[in-house]
Coordinates of C-alpha atoms in Angstrom, one line a residue:
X1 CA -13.9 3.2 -12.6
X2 CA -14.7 6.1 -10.3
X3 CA -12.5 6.4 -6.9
X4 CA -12.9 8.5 -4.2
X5 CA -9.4 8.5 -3.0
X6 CA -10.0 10.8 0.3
X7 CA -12.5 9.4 2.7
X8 CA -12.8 8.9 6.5
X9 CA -14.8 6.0 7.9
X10 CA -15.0 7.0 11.5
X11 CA -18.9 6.8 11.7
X12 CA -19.0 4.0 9.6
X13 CA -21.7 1.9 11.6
X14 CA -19.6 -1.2 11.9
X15 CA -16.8 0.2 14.1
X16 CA -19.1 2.2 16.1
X17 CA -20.3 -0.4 18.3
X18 CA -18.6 1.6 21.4
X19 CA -20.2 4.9 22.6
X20 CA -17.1 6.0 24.3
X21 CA -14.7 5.7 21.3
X22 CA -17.4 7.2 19.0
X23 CA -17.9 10.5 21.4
X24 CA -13.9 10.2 20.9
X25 CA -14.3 10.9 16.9
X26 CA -17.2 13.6 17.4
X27 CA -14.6 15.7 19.3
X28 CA -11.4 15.1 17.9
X29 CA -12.7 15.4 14.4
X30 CA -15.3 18.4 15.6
X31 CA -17.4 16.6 13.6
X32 CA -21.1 16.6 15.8
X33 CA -24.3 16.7 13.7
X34 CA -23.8 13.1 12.2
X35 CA -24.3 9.8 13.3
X36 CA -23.3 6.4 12.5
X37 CA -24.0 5.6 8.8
X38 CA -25.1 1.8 8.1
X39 CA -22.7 0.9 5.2
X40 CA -26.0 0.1 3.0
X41 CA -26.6 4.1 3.7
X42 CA -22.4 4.6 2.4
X43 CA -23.2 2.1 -0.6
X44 CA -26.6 4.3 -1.5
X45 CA -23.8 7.4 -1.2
X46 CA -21.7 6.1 -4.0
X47 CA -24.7 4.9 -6.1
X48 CA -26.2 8.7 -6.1
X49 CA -22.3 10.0 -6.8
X50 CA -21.5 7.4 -9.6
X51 CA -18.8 5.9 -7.4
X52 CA -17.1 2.4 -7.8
X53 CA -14.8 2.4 -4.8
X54 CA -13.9 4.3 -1.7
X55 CA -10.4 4.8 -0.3
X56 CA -10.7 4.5 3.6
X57 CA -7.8 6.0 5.6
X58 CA -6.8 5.4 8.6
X59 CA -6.1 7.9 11.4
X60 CA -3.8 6.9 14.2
X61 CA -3.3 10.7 16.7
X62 CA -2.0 8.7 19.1
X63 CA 1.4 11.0 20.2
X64 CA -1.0 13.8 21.0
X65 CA -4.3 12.3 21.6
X66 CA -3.3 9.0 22.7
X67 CA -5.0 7.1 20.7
X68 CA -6.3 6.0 17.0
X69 CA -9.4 7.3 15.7
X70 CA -9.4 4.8 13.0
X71 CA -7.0 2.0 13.9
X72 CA -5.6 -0.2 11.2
X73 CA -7.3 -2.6 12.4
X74 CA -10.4 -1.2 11.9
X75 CA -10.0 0.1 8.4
X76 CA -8.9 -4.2 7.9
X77 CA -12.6 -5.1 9.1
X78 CA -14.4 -2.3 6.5
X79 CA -11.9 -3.6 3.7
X80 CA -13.1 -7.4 4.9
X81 CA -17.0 -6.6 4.4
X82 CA -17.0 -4.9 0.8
X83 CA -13.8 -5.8 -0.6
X84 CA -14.9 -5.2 -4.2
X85 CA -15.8 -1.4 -2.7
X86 CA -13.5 -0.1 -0.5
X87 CA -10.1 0.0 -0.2
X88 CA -7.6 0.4 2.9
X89 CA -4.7 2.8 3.9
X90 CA -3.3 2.4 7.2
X91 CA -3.1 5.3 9.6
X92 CA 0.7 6.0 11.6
X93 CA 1.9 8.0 13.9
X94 CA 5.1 8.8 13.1
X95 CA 6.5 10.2 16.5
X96 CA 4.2 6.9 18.4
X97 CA 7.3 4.4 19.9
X98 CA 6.6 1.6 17.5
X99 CA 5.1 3.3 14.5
X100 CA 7.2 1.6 12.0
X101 CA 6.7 -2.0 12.9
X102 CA 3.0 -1.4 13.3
X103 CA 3.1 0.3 9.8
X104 CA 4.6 -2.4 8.4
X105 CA 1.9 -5.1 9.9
X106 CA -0.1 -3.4 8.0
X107 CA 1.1 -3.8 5.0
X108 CA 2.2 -6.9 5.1
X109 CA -0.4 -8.7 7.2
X110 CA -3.7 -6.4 6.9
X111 CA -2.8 -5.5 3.1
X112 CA -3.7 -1.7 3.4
X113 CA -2.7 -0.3 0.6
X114 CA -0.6 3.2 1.5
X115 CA -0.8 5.2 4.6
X116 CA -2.7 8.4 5.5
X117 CA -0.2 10.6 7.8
X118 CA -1.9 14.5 9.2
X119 CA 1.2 16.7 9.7
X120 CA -0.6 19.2 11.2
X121 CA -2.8 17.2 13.8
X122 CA 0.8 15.1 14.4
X123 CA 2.8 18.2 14.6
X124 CA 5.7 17.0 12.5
X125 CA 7.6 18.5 9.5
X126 CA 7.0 16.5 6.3
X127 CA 10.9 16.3 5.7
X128 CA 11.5 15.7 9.7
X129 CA 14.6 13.4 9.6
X130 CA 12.1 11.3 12.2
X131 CA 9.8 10.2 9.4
X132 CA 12.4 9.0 7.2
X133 CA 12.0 4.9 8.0
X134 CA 8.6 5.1 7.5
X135 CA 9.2 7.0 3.8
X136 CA 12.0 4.0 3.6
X137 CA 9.1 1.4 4.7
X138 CA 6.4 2.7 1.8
X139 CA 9.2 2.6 -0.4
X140 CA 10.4 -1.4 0.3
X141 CA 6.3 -2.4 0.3
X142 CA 5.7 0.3 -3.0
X143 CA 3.0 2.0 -0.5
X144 CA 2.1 5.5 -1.5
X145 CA 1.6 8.1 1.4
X146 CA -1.6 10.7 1.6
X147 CA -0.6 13.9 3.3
X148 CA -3.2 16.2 4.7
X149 CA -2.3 19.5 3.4
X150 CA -3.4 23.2 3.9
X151 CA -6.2 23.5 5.6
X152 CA -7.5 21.6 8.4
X153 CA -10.7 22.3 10.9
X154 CA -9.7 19.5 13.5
X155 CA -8.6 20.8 16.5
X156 CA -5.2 21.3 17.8
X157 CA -4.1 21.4 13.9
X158 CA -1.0 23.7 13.5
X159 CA -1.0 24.8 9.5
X160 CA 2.8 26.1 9.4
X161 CA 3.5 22.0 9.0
X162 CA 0.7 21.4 6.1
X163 CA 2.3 24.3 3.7
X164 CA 2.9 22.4 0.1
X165 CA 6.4 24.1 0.6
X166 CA 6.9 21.7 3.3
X167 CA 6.8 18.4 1.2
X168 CA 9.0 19.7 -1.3
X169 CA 12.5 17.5 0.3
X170 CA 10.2 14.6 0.7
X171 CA 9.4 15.0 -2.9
X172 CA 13.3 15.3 -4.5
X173 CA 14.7 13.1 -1.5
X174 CA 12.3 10.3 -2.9
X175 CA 12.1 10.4 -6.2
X176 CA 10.1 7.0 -6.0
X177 CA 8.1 7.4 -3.6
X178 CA 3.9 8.4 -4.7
X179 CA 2.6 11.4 -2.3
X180 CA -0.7 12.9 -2.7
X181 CA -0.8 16.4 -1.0
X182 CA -4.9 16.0 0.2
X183 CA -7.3 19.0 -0.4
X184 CA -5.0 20.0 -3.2
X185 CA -3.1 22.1 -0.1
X186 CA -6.0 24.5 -0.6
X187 CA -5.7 27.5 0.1
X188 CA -2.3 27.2 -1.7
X189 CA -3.3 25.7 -5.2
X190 CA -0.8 27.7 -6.8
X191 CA 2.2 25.9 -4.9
X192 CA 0.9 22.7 -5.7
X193 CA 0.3 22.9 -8.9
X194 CA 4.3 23.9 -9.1
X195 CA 5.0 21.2 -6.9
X196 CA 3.2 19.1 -9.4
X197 CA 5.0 20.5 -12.7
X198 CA 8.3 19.8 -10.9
X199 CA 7.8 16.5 -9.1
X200 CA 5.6 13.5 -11.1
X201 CA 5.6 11.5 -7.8
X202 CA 3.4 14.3 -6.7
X203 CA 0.2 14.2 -6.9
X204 CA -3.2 16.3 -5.6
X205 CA -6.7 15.0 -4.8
X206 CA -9.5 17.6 -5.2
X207 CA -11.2 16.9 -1.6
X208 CA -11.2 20.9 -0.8
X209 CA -14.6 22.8 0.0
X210 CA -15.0 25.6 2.4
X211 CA -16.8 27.9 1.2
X212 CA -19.9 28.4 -0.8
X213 CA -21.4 25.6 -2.6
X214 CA -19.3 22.9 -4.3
X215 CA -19.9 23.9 -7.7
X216 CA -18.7 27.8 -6.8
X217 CA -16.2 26.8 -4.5
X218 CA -14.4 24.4 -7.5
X219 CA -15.0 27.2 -10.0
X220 CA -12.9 29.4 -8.0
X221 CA -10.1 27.2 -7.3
X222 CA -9.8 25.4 -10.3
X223 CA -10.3 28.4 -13.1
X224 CA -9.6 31.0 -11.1
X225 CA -6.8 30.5 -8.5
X226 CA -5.3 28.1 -11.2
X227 CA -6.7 28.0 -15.0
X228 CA -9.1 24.8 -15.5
X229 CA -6.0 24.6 -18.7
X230 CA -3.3 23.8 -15.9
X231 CA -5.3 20.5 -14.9
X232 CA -6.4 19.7 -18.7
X233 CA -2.9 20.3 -20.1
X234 CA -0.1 19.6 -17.8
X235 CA -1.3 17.8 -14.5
X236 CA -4.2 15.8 -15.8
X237 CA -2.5 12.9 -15.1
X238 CA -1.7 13.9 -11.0
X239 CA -5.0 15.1 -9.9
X240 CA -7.5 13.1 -8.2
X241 CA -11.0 12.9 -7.2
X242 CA -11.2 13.2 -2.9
X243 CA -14.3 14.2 -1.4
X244 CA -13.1 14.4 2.1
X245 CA -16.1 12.8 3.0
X246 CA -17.8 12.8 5.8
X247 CA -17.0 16.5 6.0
X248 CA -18.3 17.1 2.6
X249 CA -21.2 15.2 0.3
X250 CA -19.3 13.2 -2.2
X251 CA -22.3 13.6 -5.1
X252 CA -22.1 17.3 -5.1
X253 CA -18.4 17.4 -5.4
X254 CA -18.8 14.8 -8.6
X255 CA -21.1 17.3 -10.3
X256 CA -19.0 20.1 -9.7
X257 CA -16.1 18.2 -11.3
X258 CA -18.4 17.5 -14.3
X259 CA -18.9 21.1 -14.7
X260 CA -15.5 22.2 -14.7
X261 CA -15.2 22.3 -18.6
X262 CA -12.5 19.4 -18.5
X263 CA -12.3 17.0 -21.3
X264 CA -13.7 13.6 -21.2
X265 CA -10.0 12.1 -21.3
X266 CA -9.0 14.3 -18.3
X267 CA -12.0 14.1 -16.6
X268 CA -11.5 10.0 -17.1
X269 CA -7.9 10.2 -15.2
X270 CA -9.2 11.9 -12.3
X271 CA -12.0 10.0 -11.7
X272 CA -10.0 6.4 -11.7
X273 CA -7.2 6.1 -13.9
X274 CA -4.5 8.5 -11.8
X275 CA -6.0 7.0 -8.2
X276 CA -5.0 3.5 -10.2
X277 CA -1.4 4.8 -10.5
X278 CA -1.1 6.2 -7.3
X279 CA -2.3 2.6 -5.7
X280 CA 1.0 0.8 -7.8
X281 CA -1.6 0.0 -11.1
X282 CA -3.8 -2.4 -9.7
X283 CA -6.2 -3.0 -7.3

């Protein structure tokens, strides 16, 4: 099975049926040239990229925007329309009055399966004292948490908070808990991967492309910035495929993982079988 464990659906058509709230996601994700995609249009995306199912997260900015770009809600009624496709992580906002309680209707009465939290577009610290009830609440409901980490183009995104360094005391302070540090922290691979090495709760999807074309751009972090041998020998079973998608095309991100020089085993754990783990071993 082949998961793409990274992917926003805020122009999914379905939950674009309101002008104003779409306009809200061009700007707030700086995202413009797109528009809505019919989900028969995302469906003929994962056919061309070999893809099984598709990890939606949701985004909730709503302590410095004021409001969700992808409610929980939302990501419910995608889930609800191709269950045997996607799959649902709620979005929180961990300094939003009431972020726990929401957080946990969502897991226990929408069934998302983790939640998506953007440190740098929230303006929090990973290990901020303030975020500890909802680490305590992902670790009561066996949720894992995807972190955006290093780089981010949305505006009003601080970096300092997205450093891999940063999620290091989340990490030892819960042992138990499954984090995925998204864009593998580009551009700090190298800290990730240590991060990785020292924490097996800690794990990396490989949803990072900003310059040059996919296959150049993974060639340069993957053998060069870290050797290709640090993924097929010691964190082959923490690395995931994320395309970041809509920001990037999922099929060219596939190939350029196929021409890594990975073996078939490893190549078989990042496609599906670490993304399993992650999700609790089931789906």
């Amino acid at each position: 099975m082949f998961i793409d464990i990274h992917v926003h659906p805020a122009f999914f058509e379905p939950i674009n049926q309101d002008e104003q709230r779409e306009e809200l996601r061009h700007r707030e994700l700086d995202i413009h040239r797109n528009g809505t995609a019919p989900l028969e249009h995302i469906f003929n995306q994962m056919r061309c990229a070999g893809l099984d199912r598709l990890c939606l997260l949701g985004q909730d900015y709503t302590s410095t925007v004021g409001d969700t770009l992808v409610s929980n809600e939302e990501i419910h009624q995608l889930v609800g329309l191709a269950p045997d496709r996607f799959i649902g992580f709620a979005g929180a906002d961990p300094l939003a009055p009431g972020a726990v309680d929401r957080l946990e209707y969502a897991f226990a009465d929408l069934k998302l399966r983790g939640v998506n939290l953007h440190p740098g577009r929230q303006h929090f610290y990973p290990a901020d004292e303030r975020l500890e009830p909802i680490y305590a609440l992902c670790e009561q409901y066996d949720r894992p948490v995807m972190f955006h980490a290093g780089l981010s183009w949305e505006p009003d995104t601080l970096t300092r908070y997205c450093h891999p360094l940063c999620f290091e005391e989340v990490a030892a302070r819960h042992p138990k808990l499954r984090i995925c540090l998204g864009h593998f922290a580009w551009p700090w691979v190298r800290e990730t991967a240590m991060l990785m090495v020292k924490y097996p709760n800690v794990y990396a999807d490989t949803g990072a492309l900003y310059f040059d074309c996919a296959r150049e751009f993974y060639q340069q972090t993957f053998t060069r910035d870290i050797p290709v041998t640090w993924i097929d020998r010691s964190l082959r079973h923490q690395v995931m495929f994320g395309s970041n998608n809509p920001r990037f095309e999922q099929i060219r991100m596939a190939q350029a993982l196929d021409q890594l020089g990975l073996r078939d085993s490893t190549l078989e754990l990042i496609r599906g079988g670490n993304a399993l783990e992650f999700l609790g071993g089931s789906l």
